[in-house]
C-alpha cells in the first residue's frame, strides 16, 4: 500500500497583520519534523503543498532536513478555507446573541478562549449549509476542492509511494470527512485538536483510502518543550 503523510503547517502569526507567515516557533516545529522523518529513514517520493506561504515554508523547512527530497509541487486544492471570509459573512447572524462578537474576533490574540468559542460557533453554522452566503465558498464546495486534490494524487500514484502533503487543519478535516464519513461537526471537533506540524497518515491502494493514524506529534513531545505544542 502507498502512504500519504498529511502534515499541518507550523505555527503561523496569529494576531499579526499577516497570519500567513510562520512564527519562529513554527519554523522550529518544521525543522524538528524534518529531522524526525530523517531519523525514521522515511523516503518521500512526492511532496505537495498548498500555495499558502505558511504551508510552503513548513514544507521547505522540513524537507531541508532530509538527505534527499523531491521537488515541492504546489496544488491550490490543499489550501485552507478562507476563515476571515467565513467570519465576515456569518458574524452578522450572531450579533443579536453575541453583541461583543466583532470586538472579540478583531482582537483574538488578546482573548483566545473567547475567540475560539465564537469561531467554533461560526464554523458550525458554515458546515451546516443552512447559512450559505453568496460569494462565500460553502463547506461542500471546500470539501469538493480538497477531494479533487486527493484524486489527482491517487491518479498519479503507485501503491508503494510515500507522499507528503503540507496543508492546513481545515483541509485535513475535509479529508477526514471524505475518508471516514464522520459528520462534519464531529470532524471539526477533531480539527481543534490538530497540532501544528502534526502527522496524520493515510494508506491507499488505487482509489481506496483509509485513515491509519491521526494527529501524531511525537516529534515535538520527545523534545519535552511544551512551548512547541501549539494549535494555531
Backbone as JSON, one array per atom type, in Angstrom:
{
  "sequence": "XXXXXXXXXXXXXXXXXXXXXXXXXXXXXXXXXXXXXXXXXXXXXXXXXXXXXXXXXXXXXXXXXXXXXXXXXXXXXXXXXXXXXXXXXXXXXXXXXXXXXXXXXXXXXXXXXXXXXXXXXXXXXXXXXXXXXXXXXXXXXXXXXXXXXXXXXXXXXXXXXXXXXXXXXXXXXXXXXXXXXXXXXXXXXXXXXXXXXXXXXXXXXXXXXXXXXXXXXXXXXXXXXXXXXXXX",
  "N": [[0.84, -1.2, 0.0], [0.32, 2.31, -0.55], [1.4, 5.43, 1.0], [0.17, 8.42, 2.39], [1.28, 11.24, 3.86], [-0.17, 13.49, 5.83], [0.47, 16.72, 6.68], [0.22, 19.22, 8.97], [0.68, 22.76, 8.75], [3.34, 24.7, 10.32], [3.3, 26.75, 13.34], [1.55, 29.7, 12.75], [1.24, 33.3, 12.33], [-0.64, 34.31, 14.42], [-2.87, 36.89, 15.18], [-1.23, 38.82, 14.14], [-0.57, 41.29, 11.51], [-0.33, 39.89, 9.13], [-1.33, 36.79, 8.95], [-0.43, 34.62, 7.52], [2.28, 33.77, 7.81], [5.01, 32.01, 9.02], [5.7, 31.76, 12.47], [8.65, 32.23, 14.6], [8.55, 29.96, 16.25], [7.01, 28.28, 14.65], [8.74, 27.81, 12.5], [10.77, 26.41, 13.8], [9.31, 24.14, 14.63], [8.8, 22.94, 12.14], [11.39, 22.29, 11.3], [12.12, 20.47, 13.27], [10.28, 18.45, 12.73], [11.16, 17.64, 10.15], [13.71, 16.66, 10.83], [12.96, 14.53, 12.42], [11.62, 12.85, 10.59], [13.81, 12.25, 8.99], [15.41, 10.81, 10.8], [13.8, 8.58, 11.1], [14.13, 7.47, 8.67], [12.43, 7.86, 6.55], [11.52, 7.93, 3.23], [10.5, 10.21, 0.84], [8.55, 10.09, -2.03], [7.06, 11.92, -3.44], [6.32, 15.35, -2.83], [3.95, 17.6, -1.79], [2.35, 20.76, -1.61], [-0.07, 23.11, -0.44], [-0.75, 26.4, -1.79], [-0.38, 28.43, 0.03], [1.63, 30.64, 1.98], [2.49, 29.86, 4.56], [2.19, 27.11, 4.44], [3.95, 26.32, 2.37], [6.39, 27.26, 3.4], [6.65, 25.7, 5.7], [6.92, 23.2, 4.48], [9.36, 23.48, 3.04], [11.2, 24.06, 5.09], [11.08, 21.7, 6.54], [11.8, 19.75, 4.62], [14.39, 20.43, 4.07], [15.82, 19.15, 5.99], [16.06, 16.57, 5.25], [18.02, 14.02, 3.65], [17.65, 13.51, 0.92], [15.16, 14.83, -1.19], [12.18, 15.16, -3.07], [11.26, 17.56, -5.64], [9.28, 20.27, -4.56], [5.86, 20.27, -5.09], [3.05, 22.31, -6.04], [-0.3, 22.66, -5.17], [-3.31, 24.17, -5.28], [-5.6, 23.05, -4.25], [-5.14, 22.11, -1.74], [-5.11, 24.24, -0.08], [-6.06, 26.18, 2.8], [-9.45, 26.78, 3.92], [-11.07, 29.99, 3.6], [-10.92, 31.55, 6.37], [-11.25, 34.15, 7.38], [-13.1, 35.2, 5.58], [-15.32, 33.59, 6.12], [-15.86, 34.42, 8.73], [-16.46, 37.18, 8.31], [-18.72, 36.97, 6.68], [-20.62, 35.53, 8.19], [-20.76, 36.48, 10.81], [-22.6, 38.66, 11.22], [-25.01, 37.33, 11.64], [-24.96, 36.37, 14.24], [-24.88, 38.45, 15.99], [-27.02, 39.42, 17.49], [-27.25, 37.62, 19.61], [-24.67, 37.57, 20.49], [-23.38, 40.25, 21.21], [-20.84, 41.36, 21.56], [-19.24, 40.2, 19.73], [-17.87, 41.15, 17.39], [-15.83, 42.81, 18.42], [-14.37, 40.96, 19.95], [-13.56, 39.1, 18.0], [-11.98, 40.66, 16.37], [-9.84, 41.11, 17.97], [-8.52, 38.75, 18.61], [-6.07, 37.63, 19.48], [-5.73, 38.64, 21.98], [-7.68, 37.54, 23.48], [-8.0, 34.6, 23.49], [-9.53, 32.34, 24.22], [-12.24, 33.17, 24.11], [-12.31, 34.0, 21.46], [-11.93, 31.51, 20.18], [-14.26, 30.18, 20.99], [-16.3, 31.68, 19.73], [-15.47, 31.49, 17.06], [-15.7, 28.75, 16.64], [-18.46, 28.54, 16.83], [-19.27, 29.97, 14.55], [-18.13, 28.39, 12.55], [-19.6, 26.04, 12.89], [-22.08, 26.93, 11.99], [-21.39, 27.42, 9.35], [-20.64, 24.86, 8.3], [-23.04, 23.57, 8.48], [-24.54, 24.24, 6.28], [-26.8, 25.72, 6.21], [-26.63, 28.41, 6.26], [-25.54, 29.6, 4.04], [-23.91, 32.07, 2.09], [-24.06, 34.31, -0.63], [-21.2, 34.44, -2.68], [-19.48, 33.47, -0.76], [-17.42, 30.72, -0.27], [-18.87, 27.61, 0.06], [-19.11, 25.04, 2.62], [-19.45, 22.5, 1.45], [-18.49, 22.99, -1.11], [-15.84, 23.5, -0.52], [-15.03, 21.0, 0.5], [-15.29, 19.52, -1.84], [-13.3, 20.71, -3.38], [-10.98, 19.9, -1.99], [-11.24, 17.15, -2.27], [-10.83, 16.92, -5.0], [-8.08, 17.47, -5.15], [-7.03, 15.28, -3.73], [-7.83, 13.16, -5.4], [-6.31, 13.74, -7.68], [-3.76, 13.19, -6.72], [-3.96, 10.41, -6.26], [-4.43, 9.45, -8.82], [-1.97, 9.67, -10.07], [-0.32, 8.17, -8.52], [1.65, 5.34, -7.43], [1.18, 2.17, -5.8], [3.12, 1.87, -3.86], [4.24, 4.2, -3.08], [5.48, 6.9, -1.03], [4.02, 9.83, 0.01], [4.1, 13.2, 0.77], [1.98, 15.68, 2.07], [1.71, 18.97, 2.6], [-0.24, 20.99, 4.47], [-3.27, 22.34, 5.85], [-5.27, 22.7, 8.88], [-8.09, 22.77, 8.4], [-8.25, 21.63, 5.89], [-7.3, 19.05, 6.36], [-9.37, 18.25, 8.0], [-11.5, 18.22, 6.17], [-10.64, 16.08, 4.59], [-10.77, 14.01, 6.47], [-13.52, 13.93, 6.74], [-14.23, 13.04, 4.17], [-12.96, 10.53, 4.0], [-13.56, 8.99, 6.28], [-16.22, 9.38, 6.65], [-17.25, 10.7, 8.82], [-19.51, 12.83, 10.55], [-19.72, 16.32, 9.63], [-19.67, 18.26, 11.71], [-18.62, 16.79, 13.8], [-16.15, 16.16, 12.75], [-14.96, 18.67, 12.82], [-14.74, 19.0, 15.56], [-12.6, 17.36, 16.03], [-10.79, 18.78, 14.54], [-10.04, 21.01, 16.09], [-8.15, 19.95, 17.7], [-5.86, 19.49, 16.28], [-2.46, 19.57, 16.05], [0.14, 21.93, 15.35], [2.31, 21.07, 12.73], [1.76, 18.4, 13.07], [1.39, 14.9, 12.22], [-0.72, 13.08, 10.14], [-1.71, 9.98, 8.91], [-2.48, 8.51, 5.85], [-3.42, 5.54, 4.2], [-3.27, 3.97, 1.06], [-4.66, 2.15, -1.74], [-4.85, 1.98, -5.05], [-7.76, 3.72, -5.65], [-8.79, 3.42, -3.18], [-8.86, 4.53, 0.08], [-7.72, 4.81, 3.4], [-7.78, 5.81, 6.85], [-4.92, 5.74, 8.79], [-3.52, 6.77, 10.96], [-3.78, 9.58, 13.23], [-3.02, 12.94, 13.81], [-0.43, 12.83, 15.04], [2.18, 13.92, 17.08], [4.62, 13.25, 18.09], [7.23, 13.91, 17.52], [7.52, 16.45, 18.53], [6.82, 16.09, 21.19], [8.88, 14.49, 22.15], [10.94, 16.25, 22.58], [10.37, 17.45, 24.93], [9.48, 20.06, 25.28], [7.13, 22.04, 25.95], [6.29, 24.45, 24.85], [6.48, 24.19, 22.15], [4.28, 22.86, 21.31], [1.58, 23.69, 19.74], [-1.49, 25.21, 18.5], [-2.35, 26.93, 16.55]],
  "CA": [[0.0, 0.0, 0.0], [1.0, 3.59, -0.51], [1.19, 6.25, 2.19], [0.1, 9.88, 2.26], [1.51, 11.9, 5.13], [-0.79, 14.82, 5.91], [1.25, 17.49, 7.64], [-0.29, 20.57, 9.18], [1.74, 23.76, 8.77], [3.82, 25.17, 11.61], [2.58, 27.87, 13.94], [1.52, 30.92, 11.95], [1.36, 34.54, 13.11], [-1.98, 34.65, 14.9], [-2.95, 38.21, 15.76], [-0.39, 39.77, 13.4], [-1.21, 41.83, 10.3], [-0.33, 38.84, 8.12], [-1.34, 35.48, 9.6], [0.16, 33.62, 6.64], [3.74, 33.79, 7.98], [5.41, 31.19, 10.16], [6.4, 32.37, 13.6], [9.89, 31.49, 14.9], [8.18, 28.63, 16.75], [6.57, 27.49, 13.51], [9.93, 27.38, 11.75], [11.42, 25.37, 14.6], [8.49, 22.93, 14.55], [9.01, 22.31, 10.83], [12.73, 21.72, 11.29], [12.07, 19.28, 14.13], [9.56, 17.43, 11.96], [12.05, 17.13, 9.12], [14.74, 15.85, 11.48], [12.31, 13.29, 12.87], [11.43, 11.99, 9.41], [15.14, 11.78, 8.58], [15.82, 9.76, 11.74], [13.0, 7.39, 10.81], [14.52, 6.94, 7.37], [11.29, 7.94, 5.63], [11.83, 8.49, 1.91], [9.33, 10.75, 0.16], [8.58, 10.04, -3.49], [6.49, 13.19, -3.88], [5.98, 16.3, -1.77], [2.96, 18.54, -2.32], [1.92, 21.78, -0.67], [-0.96, 24.17, -0.9], [0.01, 27.58, -2.24], [-0.24, 29.42, 1.09], [3.02, 30.83, 2.39], [2.8, 29.08, 5.76], [2.29, 25.71, 4.04], [5.18, 26.15, 1.61], [7.54, 27.49, 4.28], [6.76, 24.49, 6.51], [7.45, 22.13, 3.63], [10.78, 23.69, 2.71], [12.0, 23.94, 6.32], [11.14, 20.28, 6.89], [12.5, 18.98, 3.59], [15.82, 20.73, 4.16], [16.44, 18.26, 6.97], [16.19, 15.24, 4.65], [19.18, 13.86, 2.76], [17.13, 13.7, -0.44], [13.73, 15.13, -1.21], [11.73, 15.55, -4.41], [10.86, 18.96, -5.82], [7.98, 20.58, -3.97], [4.79, 20.59, -6.03], [2.04, 23.18, -5.46], [-1.68, 22.4, -5.6], [-4.21, 25.03, -4.51], [-6.67, 22.27, -3.63], [-4.79, 21.84, -0.35], [-5.17, 25.48, 0.69], [-7.06, 26.28, 3.86], [-10.61, 27.61, 3.61], [-10.86, 31.4, 3.96], [-11.56, 31.75, 7.67], [-11.67, 35.55, 7.5], [-14.33, 35.37, 4.79], [-16.39, 32.95, 6.87], [-16.2, 35.31, 9.85], [-17.12, 38.4, 7.82], [-20.04, 36.67, 6.11], [-21.57, 34.92, 9.11], [-20.85, 37.12, 12.12], [-23.83, 39.44, 11.43], [-26.11, 36.48, 12.08], [-24.89, 36.02, 15.67], [-24.69, 39.66, 16.8], [-28.12, 39.57, 18.45], [-26.96, 36.82, 20.8], [-23.27, 37.81, 20.88], [-23.15, 41.64, 20.81], [-19.42, 41.71, 21.63], [-18.5, 39.3, 18.84], [-16.95, 41.86, 16.5], [-14.65, 43.24, 19.19], [-13.6, 39.78, 20.33], [-12.96, 38.48, 16.81], [-10.93, 41.56, 15.87], [-8.72, 41.13, 18.93], [-8.45, 37.37, 19.04], [-4.82, 37.29, 20.17], [-5.83, 39.1, 23.37], [-8.73, 36.79, 24.16], [-8.0, 33.41, 22.65], [-10.61, 31.42, 24.57], [-13.49, 33.7, 23.57], [-12.19, 33.92, 20.01], [-12.16, 30.13, 19.76], [-15.68, 29.86, 21.2], [-17.09, 32.32, 18.68], [-15.07, 30.93, 15.77], [-16.32, 27.43, 16.55], [-19.88, 28.77, 16.58], [-19.41, 30.37, 13.15], [-17.81, 27.22, 11.73], [-20.74, 25.14, 12.97], [-23.1, 27.47, 11.09], [-20.89, 27.27, 7.98], [-20.69, 23.47, 7.83], [-24.42, 23.11, 8.45], [-25.1, 24.51, 4.96], [-28.07, 26.45, 6.37], [-26.36, 29.84, 6.34], [-24.7, 29.95, 2.9], [-23.98, 33.48, 1.68], [-23.5, 34.49, -1.97], [-19.81, 34.89, -2.72], [-18.69, 32.74, 0.22], [-17.28, 29.3, -0.58], [-19.6, 26.76, 1.01], [-18.38, 23.89, 3.15], [-19.48, 21.43, 0.47], [-17.58, 23.34, -2.21], [-14.48, 23.32, 0.0], [-14.77, 19.56, 0.53], [-15.1, 19.09, -3.24], [-11.97, 21.2, -3.77], [-9.99, 19.02, -1.37], [-11.39, 15.84, -2.9], [-10.16, 16.99, -6.3], [-6.64, 17.34, -4.92], [-6.75, 13.89, -3.36], [-7.97, 12.31, -6.6], [-5.15, 13.97, -8.55], [-2.65, 12.44, -6.15], [-4.18, 8.98, -6.46], [-4.34, 9.14, -10.25], [-0.56, 9.61, -10.46], [0.48, 7.44, -7.53], [1.74, 3.88, -7.41], [0.77, 1.69, -4.49], [4.22, 1.78, -2.9], [4.83, 5.52, -2.89], [5.28, 7.75, 0.14], [3.71, 11.16, -0.49], [3.87, 14.18, 1.83], [1.11, 16.8, 1.72], [1.81, 20.03, 3.6], [-1.53, 21.61, 4.3], [-3.81, 23.06, 7.0], [-6.21, 21.95, 9.7], [-9.38, 22.64, 7.75], [-8.1, 20.69, 4.78], [-7.23, 17.72, 6.97], [-10.73, 17.97, 8.46], [-12.28, 17.84, 4.98], [-10.21, 14.73, 4.21], [-11.38, 13.1, 7.45], [-14.95, 13.81, 6.37], [-14.31, 12.24, 2.95], [-12.42, 9.17, 4.13], [-14.19, 8.25, 7.38], [-17.65, 9.68, 6.64], [-17.65, 11.3, 10.09], [-20.28, 14.07, 10.32], [-18.86, 17.5, 9.54], [-19.49, 18.94, 13.01], [-17.72, 15.95, 14.58], [-14.82, 16.33, 12.16], [-14.39, 19.91, 13.33], [-14.34, 18.79, 16.95], [-11.24, 16.84, 15.92], [-9.96, 19.85, 13.98], [-9.5, 21.91, 17.13], [-7.06, 19.24, 18.4], [-4.74, 19.22, 15.37], [-1.26, 20.32, 16.47], [1.0, 22.42, 14.26], [3.27, 20.1, 12.17], [1.4, 17.01, 13.36], [1.31, 13.96, 11.1], [-1.82, 12.13, 10.01], [-1.27, 9.05, 7.87], [-3.46, 7.8, 5.03], [-2.92, 4.42, 3.4], [-4.12, 3.85, -0.14], [-4.43, 1.18, -2.8], [-5.71, 2.51, -6.09], [-8.55, 4.84, -5.13], [-9.26, 3.09, -1.83], [-8.06, 5.27, 1.05], [-8.15, 4.64, 4.78], [-7.03, 6.57, 7.85], [-4.09, 4.85, 9.59], [-3.22, 7.45, 12.22], [-4.27, 10.95, 13.22], [-2.53, 13.99, 14.71], [0.75, 12.43, 15.81], [3.19, 14.98, 17.23], [5.65, 12.69, 18.95], [8.49, 14.61, 17.25], [7.57, 17.59, 19.44], [6.76, 15.59, 22.57], [10.18, 13.95, 22.55], [11.83, 17.35, 22.99], [9.95, 17.9, 26.26], [9.41, 21.52, 25.2], [5.69, 22.25, 25.72], [6.03, 25.65, 24.07], [6.45, 23.83, 20.74], [3.0, 22.22, 21.02], [0.66, 24.81, 19.51], [-2.69, 24.83, 17.76], [-2.6, 27.93, 15.52]],
  "C": [[0.87, 1.25, 0.0], [0.62, 4.39, 0.72], [1.14, 7.72, 1.82], [0.23, 10.46, 3.66], [0.9, 13.3, 5.07], [-0.12, 15.59, 7.03], [0.64, 18.89, 7.76], [0.88, 21.54, 9.24], [2.17, 24.1, 10.2], [3.03, 26.36, 12.1], [2.69, 29.11, 13.05], [1.5, 32.12, 12.89], [-0.02, 35.05, 13.51], [-1.95, 36.02, 15.59], [-2.1, 39.26, 15.07], [-1.14, 40.26, 12.16], [-1.31, 40.77, 9.21], [-0.21, 37.49, 8.83], [-0.51, 34.47, 8.84], [1.68, 33.66, 6.63], [4.06, 32.91, 9.17], [6.06, 32.05, 11.23], [7.74, 31.67, 13.78], [9.61, 30.09, 15.45], [7.76, 27.73, 15.61], [7.73, 26.97, 12.68], [10.63, 26.25, 12.49], [10.63, 24.07, 14.55], [8.74, 22.19, 13.24], [10.38, 21.65, 10.75], [12.78, 20.45, 12.13], [11.37, 18.13, 13.41], [10.47, 16.81, 10.91], [13.14, 16.24, 9.7], [14.19, 14.52, 11.95], [12.11, 12.33, 11.71], [12.77, 11.43, 8.93], [15.62, 10.65, 9.49], [15.05, 8.46, 11.5], [13.37, 6.74, 9.49], [13.39, 6.95, 6.36], [11.74, 8.6, 4.33], [10.55, 8.95, 1.25], [9.51, 10.69, -1.35], [8.02, 11.32, -4.1], [6.2, 14.05, -2.66], [5.1, 17.39, -2.38], [2.58, 19.52, -1.23], [0.8, 22.59, -1.29], [-0.12, 25.38, -1.26], [0.18, 28.64, -1.17], [1.19, 29.46, 1.59], [3.38, 29.94, 3.58], [2.94, 27.59, 5.45], [3.61, 25.45, 3.31], [6.42, 26.3, 2.49], [7.75, 26.27, 5.18], [7.39, 23.36, 5.71], [8.94, 22.3, 3.41], [11.66, 23.55, 3.96], [12.13, 22.49, 6.75], [11.99, 19.5, 5.89], [14.0, 19.25, 3.59], [16.55, 19.8, 5.11], [16.66, 16.85, 6.41], [17.41, 15.18, 3.74], [18.78, 14.07, 1.31], [15.64, 13.95, -0.35], [13.34, 15.54, -2.62], [11.39, 17.04, -4.45], [9.46, 19.18, -5.25], [6.99, 20.97, -5.06], [3.73, 21.43, -5.3], [0.68, 22.83, -6.05], [-2.61, 23.2, -4.69], [-5.33, 24.26, -3.81], [-6.41, 22.04, -2.15], [-4.65, 23.11, 0.48], [-6.22, 25.36, 1.79], [-8.28, 27.03, 3.34], [-10.36, 29.03, 4.14], [-11.61, 31.7, 5.25], [-12.04, 33.18, 7.85], [-12.97, 35.81, 6.75], [-15.52, 34.74, 5.5], [-16.84, 33.85, 8.02], [-16.98, 36.52, 9.35], [-18.55, 38.11, 7.35], [-21.06, 36.24, 7.16], [-21.69, 35.61, 10.46], [-22.09, 38.0, 12.27], [-24.99, 38.61, 11.97], [-26.07, 36.1, 13.54], [-24.83, 37.24, 16.57], [-25.82, 39.87, 17.81], [-27.83, 38.81, 19.74], [-25.55, 37.03, 21.33], [-22.89, 39.24, 20.5], [-21.69, 42.07, 20.83], [-18.58, 40.94, 20.61], [-17.5, 40.03, 17.96], [-15.68, 42.27, 17.22], [-13.76, 42.06, 19.53], [-12.87, 39.2, 19.12], [-11.86, 39.35, 16.21], [-9.7, 41.57, 16.75], [-8.5, 39.73, 19.5], [-7.2, 37.01, 19.82], [-4.86, 37.69, 21.63], [-6.89, 38.36, 24.16], [-8.97, 35.49, 23.4], [-9.17, 32.47, 22.95], [-11.94, 31.88, 23.98], [-13.47, 33.71, 22.04], [-12.51, 32.51, 19.53], [-13.63, 29.75, 19.91], [-16.54, 30.43, 20.07], [-16.75, 31.75, 17.3], [-15.7, 29.56, 15.58], [-17.82, 27.54, 16.26], [-20.12, 29.11, 15.11], [-19.12, 29.19, 12.22], [-18.97, 26.23, 11.75], [-21.87, 25.61, 12.05], [-22.68, 27.26, 9.63], [-21.07, 25.84, 7.48], [-22.11, 22.93, 7.78], [-25.05, 23.28, 7.07], [-26.38, 25.32, 5.01], [-27.88, 27.96, 6.36], [-25.45, 30.28, 5.19], [-24.98, 31.38, 2.45], [-23.4, 33.58, 0.28], [-22.08, 35.04, -1.91], [-18.9, 34.19, -1.73], [-18.62, 31.27, -0.19], [-18.01, 28.48, 0.48], [-18.69, 25.65, 1.52], [-18.34, 22.77, 2.12], [-18.55, 21.72, -0.7], [-16.13, 23.17, -1.77], [-14.12, 21.84, 0.03], [-14.52, 19.04, -0.88], [-13.74, 19.53, -3.76], [-10.88, 20.26, -3.26], [-10.04, 17.63, -2.0], [-10.72, 15.82, -4.27], [-8.66, 16.85, -6.17], [-6.25, 15.92, -4.58], [-6.82, 12.98, -4.58], [-6.8, 12.51, -7.56], [-3.92, 13.23, -8.03], [-2.79, 10.96, -6.49], [-4.04, 8.57, -7.92], [-2.89, 8.95, -10.7], [0.25, 8.64, -9.62], [0.55, 5.95, -7.84], [1.51, 3.43, -5.97], [1.9, 1.54, -3.48], [4.85, 3.13, -2.6], [4.53, 6.1, -1.51], [5.11, 9.18, -0.36], [3.42, 12.07, 0.7], [2.98, 15.3, 1.29], [1.15, 17.8, 2.87], [0.6, 20.94, 3.43], [-1.97, 22.28, 5.61], [-4.88, 22.23, 7.7], [-7.55, 21.74, 9.04], [-9.35, 21.65, 6.61], [-8.03, 19.26, 5.28], [-8.61, 17.3, 7.45], [-11.61, 17.53, 7.29], [-11.91, 16.43, 4.53], [-10.76, 13.69, 5.18], [-12.85, 12.85, 7.11], [-15.1, 12.88, 5.16], [-13.97, 10.78, 3.19], [-13.16, 8.35, 5.18], [-15.7, 8.42, 7.42], [-18.15, 10.19, 7.99], [-18.46, 12.56, 9.79], [-19.38, 15.3, 10.41], [-18.63, 18.14, 10.89], [-18.59, 18.12, 13.93], [-16.29, 16.06, 14.05], [-14.17, 17.6, 12.7], [-14.08, 19.86, 14.82], [-12.93, 18.21, 17.0], [-10.28, 17.93, 15.43], [-9.3, 20.68, 15.07], [-8.34, 21.26, 17.88], [-5.82, 19.07, 17.54], [-3.57, 20.15, 15.69], [-0.47, 20.76, 15.24], [2.13, 21.43, 13.98], [2.97, 18.66, 12.57], [1.27, 16.21, 12.07], [0.04, 13.13, 11.21], [-1.51, 11.27, 8.79], [-2.47, 8.4, 7.18], [-2.76, 6.67, 4.3], [-3.85, 4.25, 2.22], [-3.67, 2.69, -1.02], [-5.4, 1.55, -3.92], [-6.43, 3.74, -5.58], [-9.15, 4.54, -3.75], [-8.31, 3.72, -0.81], [-8.61, 5.03, 2.45], [-7.24, 5.47, 5.7], [-6.26, 5.6, 8.74], [-3.72, 5.46, 10.93], [-3.59, 8.92, 12.08], [-3.52, 11.78, 14.25], [-1.39, 13.53, 15.61], [1.75, 13.59, 15.87], [4.3, 14.54, 18.19], [6.99, 13.39, 18.74], [8.64, 15.84, 18.14], [7.57, 17.13, 20.9], [8.12, 15.1, 23.06], [11.15, 15.03, 23.02], [11.53, 17.85, 24.38], [9.98, 19.43, 26.34], [7.97, 21.89, 24.91], [5.37, 23.49, 24.9], [5.99, 25.36, 22.57], [5.13, 23.16, 20.34], [1.93, 23.31, 20.95], [-0.46, 24.38, 18.55], [-3.09, 25.87, 16.72], [-1.29, 28.34, 14.86]]
}
